[in-house]
CSV table of C-alpha atoms and ligand atoms in Angstrom, one decimal:
chain,number,residue,atom,x,y,z
W,1,MET,CA,-0.2,-13.4,8.1
W,2,GLU,CA,1.4,-13.7,11.3
W,3,GLN,CA,0.3,-10.3,12.5
W,4,ASN,CA,-3.1,-11.0,12.0
W,5,ARG,CA,-5.0,-10.6,15.2
W,6,ASP,CA,-8.7,-11.6,15.9
W,7,PHE,CA,-10.6,-8.4,16.7
W,8,SER,CA,-14.0,-10.5,16.4
W,9,SER,CA,-14.1,-10.9,20.1
W,10,HIS,CA,-15.0,-7.4,20.8
W,11,GLY,CA,-18.6,-7.9,21.2
W,12,ASN,CA,-20.7,-6.6,18.4
W,13,ALA,CA,-18.7,-3.5,18.0
W,14,SER,CA,-18.2,-2.6,14.1
W,15,LEU,CA,-16.7,0.9,14.2
W,16,ILE,CA,-13.2,1.5,13.5
W,17,ILE,CA,-11.0,4.5,14.3
W,18,GLY,CA,-8.2,5.5,12.3
W,19,VAL,CA,-5.2,7.6,13.8
W,20,ASP,CA,-2.6,9.2,11.8
W,21,VAL,CA,0.3,9.8,14.3
W,22,GLY,CA,2.4,13.0,12.8
W,23,GLY,CA,5.6,14.7,14.1
W,24,THR,CA,3.5,17.8,14.4
W,25,LYS,CA,-0.1,16.9,14.4
W,26,ILE,CA,-2.5,14.0,15.4
W,27,ALA,CA,-5.4,13.3,12.9
W,28,ALA,CA,-7.9,10.8,13.7
W,29,GLY,CA,-11.4,9.7,12.8
W,30,LEU,CA,-14.1,6.9,12.2
W,31,VAL,CA,-13.5,5.0,9.0
W,32,ASP,CA,-16.4,3.2,7.5
W,33,ARG,CA,-15.9,0.2,5.1
W,34,ASP,CA,-16.3,2.3,1.9
W,35,GLY,CA,-13.1,4.1,3.4
W,36,GLN,CA,-15.0,7.1,4.2
W,37,VAL,CA,-13.9,9.2,7.2
W,38,SER,CA,-16.2,11.1,9.7
W,39,GLY,CA,-15.9,12.6,13.2
W,40,ARG,CA,-12.6,14.1,12.3
W,41,VAL,CA,-10.3,15.3,14.9
W,42,LYS,CA,-7.0,17.2,14.6
W,43,ILE,CA,-4.5,18.1,17.8
W,44,PRO,CA,-1.2,18.9,18.1
W,45,THR,CA,1.5,16.1,18.8
W,46,ASP,CA,3.1,16.7,22.3
W,47,THR,CA,6.6,15.2,21.8
W,48,SER,CA,7.9,16.5,25.0
W,49,HIS,CA,7.9,12.9,26.5
W,50,PRO,CA,6.7,9.4,25.1
W,51,ALA,CA,3.7,9.5,28.1
W,52,LYS,CA,2.8,12.9,26.8
W,53,THR,CA,2.5,11.6,23.3
W,54,LEU,CA,0.6,8.6,24.0
W,55,GLN,CA,-1.9,10.6,26.1
W,56,ALA,CA,-2.2,13.3,23.2
W,57,ILE,CA,-3.2,10.0,21.0
W,58,ALA,CA,-5.8,8.7,23.9
W,59,ASP,CA,-7.1,12.3,23.7
W,60,ALA,CA,-7.6,12.5,19.7
W,61,ILE,CA,-9.3,8.9,20.2
W,62,SER,CA,-11.7,10.3,22.7
W,63,GLY,CA,-12.2,13.2,20.7
W,64,VAL,CA,-13.3,11.2,17.6
W,65,MET,CA,-16.0,9.4,19.9
W,66,GLN,CA,-17.4,12.9,21.1
W,67,GLU,CA,-17.1,14.2,17.7
W,68,ALA,CA,-19.0,11.2,16.1
W,69,VAL,CA,-21.5,10.8,19.0
W,70,VAL,CA,-20.5,7.0,19.5
W,71,SER,CA,-19.5,4.9,22.8
W,72,ALA,CA,-16.5,2.8,23.4
W,73,ALA,CA,-18.7,-0.2,23.3
W,74,GLN,CA,-19.6,0.6,19.4
W,75,ILE,CA,-15.8,0.8,18.6
W,76,LYS,CA,-14.3,-2.8,17.4
W,77,ALA,CA,-10.6,-1.7,17.2
W,78,ILE,CA,-8.2,1.4,16.6
W,79,GLY,CA,-5.5,1.4,14.1
W,80,LEU,CA,-2.5,3.6,14.0
W,81,GLY,CA,0.0,4.7,11.6
W,82,ILE,CA,3.1,5.6,13.3
W,83,PRO,CA,6.3,7.4,11.5
W,84,GLY,CA,9.2,5.4,12.6
W,85,ILE,CA,10.2,1.4,12.8
W,86,VAL,CA,7.4,-0.4,14.1
W,87,ASP,CA,7.2,-4.0,15.1
W,88,PRO,CA,3.4,-4.8,14.4
W,89,VAL,CA,3.4,-8.1,16.3
W,90,ARG,CA,4.5,-6.7,19.6
W,91,GLY,CA,2.7,-3.6,18.8
W,92,THR,CA,5.9,-1.5,19.7
W,93,CYS,CA,7.7,1.4,18.0
W,94,LEU,CA,11.2,0.6,17.9
W,95,PHE,CA,12.3,3.9,16.7
W,96,SER,CA,10.9,7.2,15.8
W,97,ALA,CA,13.1,10.3,14.8
W,98,ASN,CA,10.0,12.5,14.5
W,99,LEU,CA,8.3,11.4,17.8
W,100,GLY,CA,11.8,10.8,19.7
W,101,TRP,CA,10.5,7.6,20.8
W,102,GLU,CA,12.7,4.4,21.1
W,103,ASN,CA,11.3,1.1,22.1
W,104,VAL,CA,7.8,2.6,22.9
W,105,ALA,CA,5.0,0.0,24.0
W,106,VAL,CA,2.4,1.8,21.9
W,107,GLN,CA,-0.4,-1.1,21.8
W,108,ASP,CA,0.0,-2.3,25.4
W,109,TRP,CA,-0.4,1.6,26.6
W,110,LEU,CA,-3.3,2.5,24.3
W,111,GLU,CA,-5.0,-0.9,24.9
W,112,GLN,CA,-4.9,-0.2,28.7
W,113,ALA,CA,-5.8,3.6,28.3
W,114,THR,CA,-8.6,3.1,26.0
W,115,GLY,CA,-9.8,-0.5,26.8
W,116,LEU,CA,-10.0,-1.1,23.1
W,117,PRO,CA,-8.2,-3.2,20.5
W,118,CYS,CA,-5.4,-1.4,19.2
W,119,ALA,CA,-2.9,-2.0,15.9
W,120,ILE,CA,0.0,-0.2,15.1
W,121,GLU,CA,1.8,-0.1,11.6
W,122,ASN,CA,4.5,2.2,10.0
W,123,ASP,CA,2.6,5.1,8.5
W,124,VAL,CA,3.8,4.2,5.0
W,125,SER,CA,2.6,0.7,5.4
W,126,ALA,CA,-0.5,2.0,6.3
W,127,GLY,CA,-0.5,4.5,3.5
W,128,ALA,CA,-0.2,1.2,0.9
W,129,LEU,CA,-2.9,-0.5,2.5
W,130,GLY,CA,-5.2,2.7,2.1
W,131,GLU,CA,-4.4,3.3,-1.6
W,132,SER,CA,-4.8,-0.6,-2.1
W,133,LEU,CA,-8.1,-0.8,-0.6
W,134,TYR,CA,-9.7,2.5,-1.2
W,135,GLY,CA,-7.2,4.4,-3.7
W,136,ALA,CA,-5.4,4.5,-6.9
W,137,GLY,CA,-4.5,0.9,-6.3
W,138,GLN,CA,-8.1,-0.5,-5.7
W,139,GLY,CA,-8.4,-4.0,-7.3
W,140,GLN,CA,-4.6,-4.5,-7.9
W,141,ARG,CA,-3.0,-7.5,-6.4
W,142,GLN,CA,0.5,-6.6,-7.0
W,143,MET,CA,1.2,-2.7,-6.0
W,144,VAL,CA,3.7,-0.4,-4.4
W,145,TYR,CA,3.0,2.7,-2.8
W,146,LEU,CA,5.7,5.5,-2.8
W,147,SER,CA,5.7,8.2,-0.2
W,148,LEU,CA,7.3,11.4,-1.5
W,149,GLY,CA,7.8,14.1,0.9
W,150,THR,CA,10.2,15.2,3.8
W,151,GLY,CA,11.6,11.4,3.6
W,152,ILE,CA,11.1,9.2,0.9
W,153,ALA,CA,9.8,5.3,1.5
W,154,ALA,CA,8.0,2.8,-0.3
W,155,ARG,CA,6.0,-0.6,0.6
W,156,ALA,CA,4.6,-3.1,-1.4
W,157,ILE,CA,1.5,-5.0,-1.5
W,158,ILE,CA,2.2,-8.4,-2.7
W,159,ASN,CA,-0.9,-10.9,-3.6
W,160,GLY,CA,-3.2,-8.4,-1.9
W,161,GLN,CA,-0.8,-8.5,1.5
W,162,LEU,CA,1.4,-5.8,2.9
W,163,TYR,CA,5.0,-6.8,2.6
W,164,ASN,CA,7.4,-5.4,5.2
W,165,GLY,CA,10.2,-7.8,5.0
W,166,ALA,CA,12.2,-9.8,7.7
W,167,HIS,CA,13.1,-6.4,9.4
W,168,GLY,CA,10.5,-4.0,8.3
W,169,MET,CA,12.6,-2.3,5.7
W,170,ALA,CA,11.5,-3.6,2.7
W,171,GLY,CA,10.8,-0.6,0.4
W,172,GLU,CA,12.7,1.7,2.4
W,173,ILE,CA,14.3,3.2,-0.8
W,174,GLY,CA,14.8,6.7,0.7
W,175,HIS,CA,18.0,5.2,1.6
W,176,LEU,CA,19.1,3.5,-1.7
W,177,MET,CA,22.7,4.6,-2.9
W,178,CYS,CA,22.3,6.4,-5.6
W,179,ASP,CA,25.2,8.6,-6.0
W,180,PRO,CA,28.5,7.8,-4.2
W,181,THR,CA,29.9,11.0,-4.8
W,182,GLY,CA,26.4,12.8,-3.5
W,183,PRO,CA,25.7,14.7,-0.5
W,184,ARG,CA,25.4,12.9,3.1
W,185,CYS,CA,21.9,11.9,4.1
W,186,ARG,CA,20.3,12.3,7.6
W,187,CYS,CA,20.9,8.8,8.2
W,188,GLY,CA,24.7,9.1,7.8
W,189,ALA,CA,25.4,7.3,4.6
W,190,ILE,CA,26.3,9.2,1.5
W,191,GLY,CA,24.2,9.8,-1.7
W,192,CYS,CA,20.8,8.2,-0.7
W,193,LEU,CA,18.0,9.0,-2.9
W,194,GLU,CA,16.3,10.9,0.1
W,195,ALA,CA,19.2,13.2,0.2
W,196,LEU,CA,19.1,14.0,-3.7
W,197,ALA,CA,15.2,14.0,-4.1
W,198,ALA,CA,13.3,14.6,-0.9
W,199,GLY,CA,11.7,18.1,-0.2
W,200,PRO,CA,14.6,19.3,1.8
W,201,ALA,CA,16.9,18.4,-0.9
W,202,LEU,CA,15.1,20.4,-3.6
W,203,ALA,CA,14.8,23.4,-1.0
W,204,GLU,CA,18.8,22.7,-0.3
W,205,ALA,CA,19.5,22.7,-4.4
W,206,ALA,CA,17.5,26.0,-4.5
W,207,GLN,CA,19.3,27.4,-1.4
W,208,GLN,CA,22.6,26.6,-3.1
W,209,LYS,CA,21.5,28.5,-6.1
W,210,ILE,CA,21.0,31.6,-4.1
W,211,GLN,CA,24.5,31.3,-2.5
W,212,ASP,CA,26.3,30.9,-5.8
W,213,GLY,CA,24.4,33.8,-7.2
W,214,SER,CA,23.0,31.7,-9.7
W,215,ALA,CA,19.4,31.9,-8.7
W,216,SER,CA,17.0,33.6,-10.9
W,217,PRO,CA,15.0,36.5,-10.0
W,218,LEU,CA,11.8,34.5,-9.9
W,219,LEU,CA,13.0,31.8,-7.8
W,220,LEU,CA,14.4,34.7,-5.0
W,221,LYS,CA,10.7,36.4,-5.6
W,222,GLN,CA,9.0,33.2,-3.8
W,223,LEU,CA,10.7,34.4,-0.4
W,224,GLN,CA,8.7,36.7,1.3
W,225,HIS,CA,11.9,38.1,3.2
W,226,PRO,CA,15.7,37.5,2.9
W,227,GLU,CA,15.6,35.5,5.9
W,228,GLU,CA,13.2,33.2,5.0
W,229,GLN,CA,14.0,29.4,4.7
W,230,MET,CA,13.7,27.9,1.2
W,231,ARG,CA,11.0,25.0,0.8
W,232,ALA,CA,10.2,22.6,-2.0
W,233,GLU,CA,6.9,24.5,-2.5
W,234,HIS,CA,8.9,27.5,-3.4
W,235,VAL,CA,10.9,25.6,-5.9
W,236,PHE,CA,7.6,24.3,-7.6
W,237,ALA,CA,6.0,27.8,-7.3
W,238,ALA,CA,9.0,29.4,-9.4
W,239,ALA,CA,8.8,26.3,-11.7
W,240,ALA,CA,5.0,26.7,-12.5
W,241,LEU,CA,5.9,30.3,-13.3
W,242,GLY,CA,8.6,29.2,-15.8
W,243,ASP,CA,11.6,29.3,-14.2
W,244,SER,CA,14.4,27.8,-15.6
W,245,VAL,CA,16.4,27.1,-12.6
W,246,ALA,CA,13.7,25.6,-10.7
W,247,HIS,CA,12.8,23.5,-13.6
W,248,GLN,CA,16.5,21.9,-13.6
W,249,ILE,CA,16.4,21.2,-9.8
W,250,ILE,CA,13.0,19.4,-10.3
W,251,GLN,CA,14.1,17.3,-13.4
W,252,ARG,CA,17.3,16.4,-11.7
W,253,ALA,CA,15.5,15.2,-8.7
W,254,ALA,CA,13.1,13.3,-11.2
W,255,ARG,CA,15.9,11.7,-12.8
W,256,TYR,CA,17.0,10.1,-9.2
W,257,LEU,CA,13.2,9.3,-8.5
W,258,ALA,CA,12.9,7.4,-11.8
W,259,TYR,CA,15.8,5.5,-10.9
W,260,GLY,CA,14.2,4.5,-7.6
W,261,LEU,CA,11.0,3.8,-9.5
W,262,SER,CA,13.0,1.5,-12.0
W,263,PHE,CA,14.3,-0.3,-9.0
W,264,LEU,CA,10.8,-0.8,-7.5
W,265,VAL,CA,9.6,-2.2,-11.0
W,266,PHE,CA,12.2,-4.7,-11.1
W,267,THR,CA,12.1,-5.6,-7.5
W,268,TYR,CA,8.4,-6.1,-7.2
W,269,ASP,CA,7.1,-6.2,-10.7
W,270,PRO,CA,3.8,-4.5,-9.6
W,271,GLN,CA,0.6,-3.6,-11.9
W,272,CYS,CA,1.2,-0.1,-10.6
W,273,ILE,CA,3.0,2.1,-8.3
W,274,VAL,CA,1.0,4.7,-6.6
W,275,ILE,CA,2.9,8.0,-5.3
W,276,GLY,CA,1.6,10.0,-2.5
W,277,GLY,CA,3.0,12.3,0.1
W,278,GLY,CA,3.5,15.9,0.6
W,279,LEU,CA,5.1,16.5,-2.9
W,280,ALA,CA,3.1,14.2,-5.0
W,281,THR,CA,-0.1,16.2,-5.4
W,282,GLU,CA,-1.6,15.8,-9.3
W,283,GLN,CA,-0.6,19.5,-10.0
W,284,SER,CA,3.0,18.9,-8.7
W,285,PRO,CA,5.7,20.0,-11.3
W,286,LEU,CA,7.5,17.2,-9.9
W,287,MET,CA,4.9,14.6,-10.9
W,288,THR,CA,4.9,15.9,-14.2
W,289,ALA,CA,8.9,15.4,-14.3
W,290,ILE,CA,8.7,11.9,-12.7
W,291,HIS,CA,6.1,10.9,-15.6
W,292,GLN,CA,8.6,12.4,-18.0
W,293,GLU,CA,11.7,10.5,-16.7
W,294,THR,CA,9.8,7.4,-16.3
W,295,ALA,CA,8.5,7.3,-19.8
W,296,ARG,CA,11.9,8.1,-21.0
W,297,TRP,CA,13.4,4.9,-19.0
W,298,ILE,CA,10.8,2.6,-19.9
W,299,ALA,CA,11.6,3.7,-23.8
W,300,GLN,CA,15.0,2.9,-23.3
W,301,SER,CA,14.7,-0.1,-21.4
W,302,PRO,CA,14.3,-3.2,-23.5
W,303,VAL,CA,13.0,-5.2,-20.5
W,304,ALA,CA,10.4,-2.8,-19.5
W,305,ARG,CA,9.5,-1.7,-22.9
W,306,GLY,CA,6.2,-3.6,-23.9
W,307,ARG,CA,5.4,-4.9,-20.7
W,308,ILE,CA,4.9,-2.0,-18.6
W,309,GLY,CA,3.6,1.5,-20.0
W,310,ALA,CA,4.1,5.1,-18.5
W,311,ASP,CA,0.7,4.7,-16.8
W,312,ILE,CA,2.2,2.2,-14.1
W,313,ILE,CA,2.9,5.3,-12.0
W,314,ARG,CA,-0.3,7.1,-10.6
W,315,PRO,CA,-1.0,9.7,-8.2
W,316,ALA,CA,-2.3,8.7,-5.0
W,317,ARG,CA,-6.2,9.1,-4.7
W,318,LEU,CA,-6.7,9.5,-0.9
W,319,GLN,CA,-5.8,12.9,-0.2
W,320,GLN,CA,-6.5,14.8,2.9
W,321,ASP,CA,-7.7,11.7,4.8
W,322,ALA,CA,-5.0,9.5,3.4
W,323,GLY,CA,-3.4,9.1,6.7
W,324,ILE,CA,-6.7,8.2,8.6
W,325,VAL,CA,-7.8,5.9,6.0
W,326,GLY,CA,-4.8,4.2,5.9
W,327,ALA,CA,-4.6,3.5,9.6
W,328,GLY,CA,-8.1,2.2,9.7
W,329,ALA,CA,-7.3,0.0,6.7
W,330,LEU,CA,-5.0,-1.8,9.2
W,331,ILE,CA,-8.1,-3.1,10.9
W,332,LEU,CA,-10.3,-3.4,7.7
W,333,ALA,CA,-7.6,-5.4,5.7
W,334,GLN,CA,-7.4,-7.9,8.5
W,335,GLU,CA,-11.2,-8.3,8.4
W,336,ARG,CA,-11.3,-9.2,5.1
W,337,THR,CA,-8.6,-11.9,5.5
W,338,GLN,CA,-10.5,-13.5,8.4
N,1,ZN,ZN1,19.9,7.8,3.9
């Protein structure tokens, strides 16, 4: 793999730090070779200026060393998952809407600031590696990871290697056009999967029901006060109480997601698709609906039927530490190929 870098030159240091850079918080910790995390640090992301954000990342890294009582000399390398378009070879973030970054030389800056080797990747790519090495995709040479939250994106592991494509876009199915008459996506295009089935789309659909007077009292009761913004969690809570309007909203999103999943199945033909992200907890009614819709699609498809089962869809196993483990996995995956 061309993005492989040799971290073995950094003395006898063996410890790895994983940093999950989010739009609101930075989570970091030591990741061991069993994917276990220690020395956790969580600090707010300062997005007022790229230099401030980078400094906050450097602070999180030194925070981990303090928390775990280790010195820089013991650290082999640092892996970072970044929410945006990343050039892992040059170590730059080309664009991140969440961080307000454009062409930020993350790797150079951090290597100078910390004196340690760093590797960066897109956060979904890091998540895919994490689930592949330590989570629900363990032992599968062909797998796809789908992140379902405020946005939607997937990454494939092909023959055990992360596949980003020629422009880092392989798996960006959040912007797969699903309905040419659908709503406008935040990317500017019409009817993207994300605009139909991500968290804000579920909230928007519920908001619409309130506006046109068709929301049920159960759905309305989820809001503490009339000005509170509807969120996907409110829709889930109403559905769990048996609300039929919330249930319809979720089922509709799941139908679009099953379409996205069928696209991933036929594109990558994976052994499994691991679904993670904020909307994909095991108890989430959206996951239940996704399982139903996928099973229905498989039963209807003569191509898929008999070759794959509904168990091709699996919930992610790495939960609260997923971002940190994924970032650490960037280094650990390279170690395994050296
Ligand atoms: Zn879009």
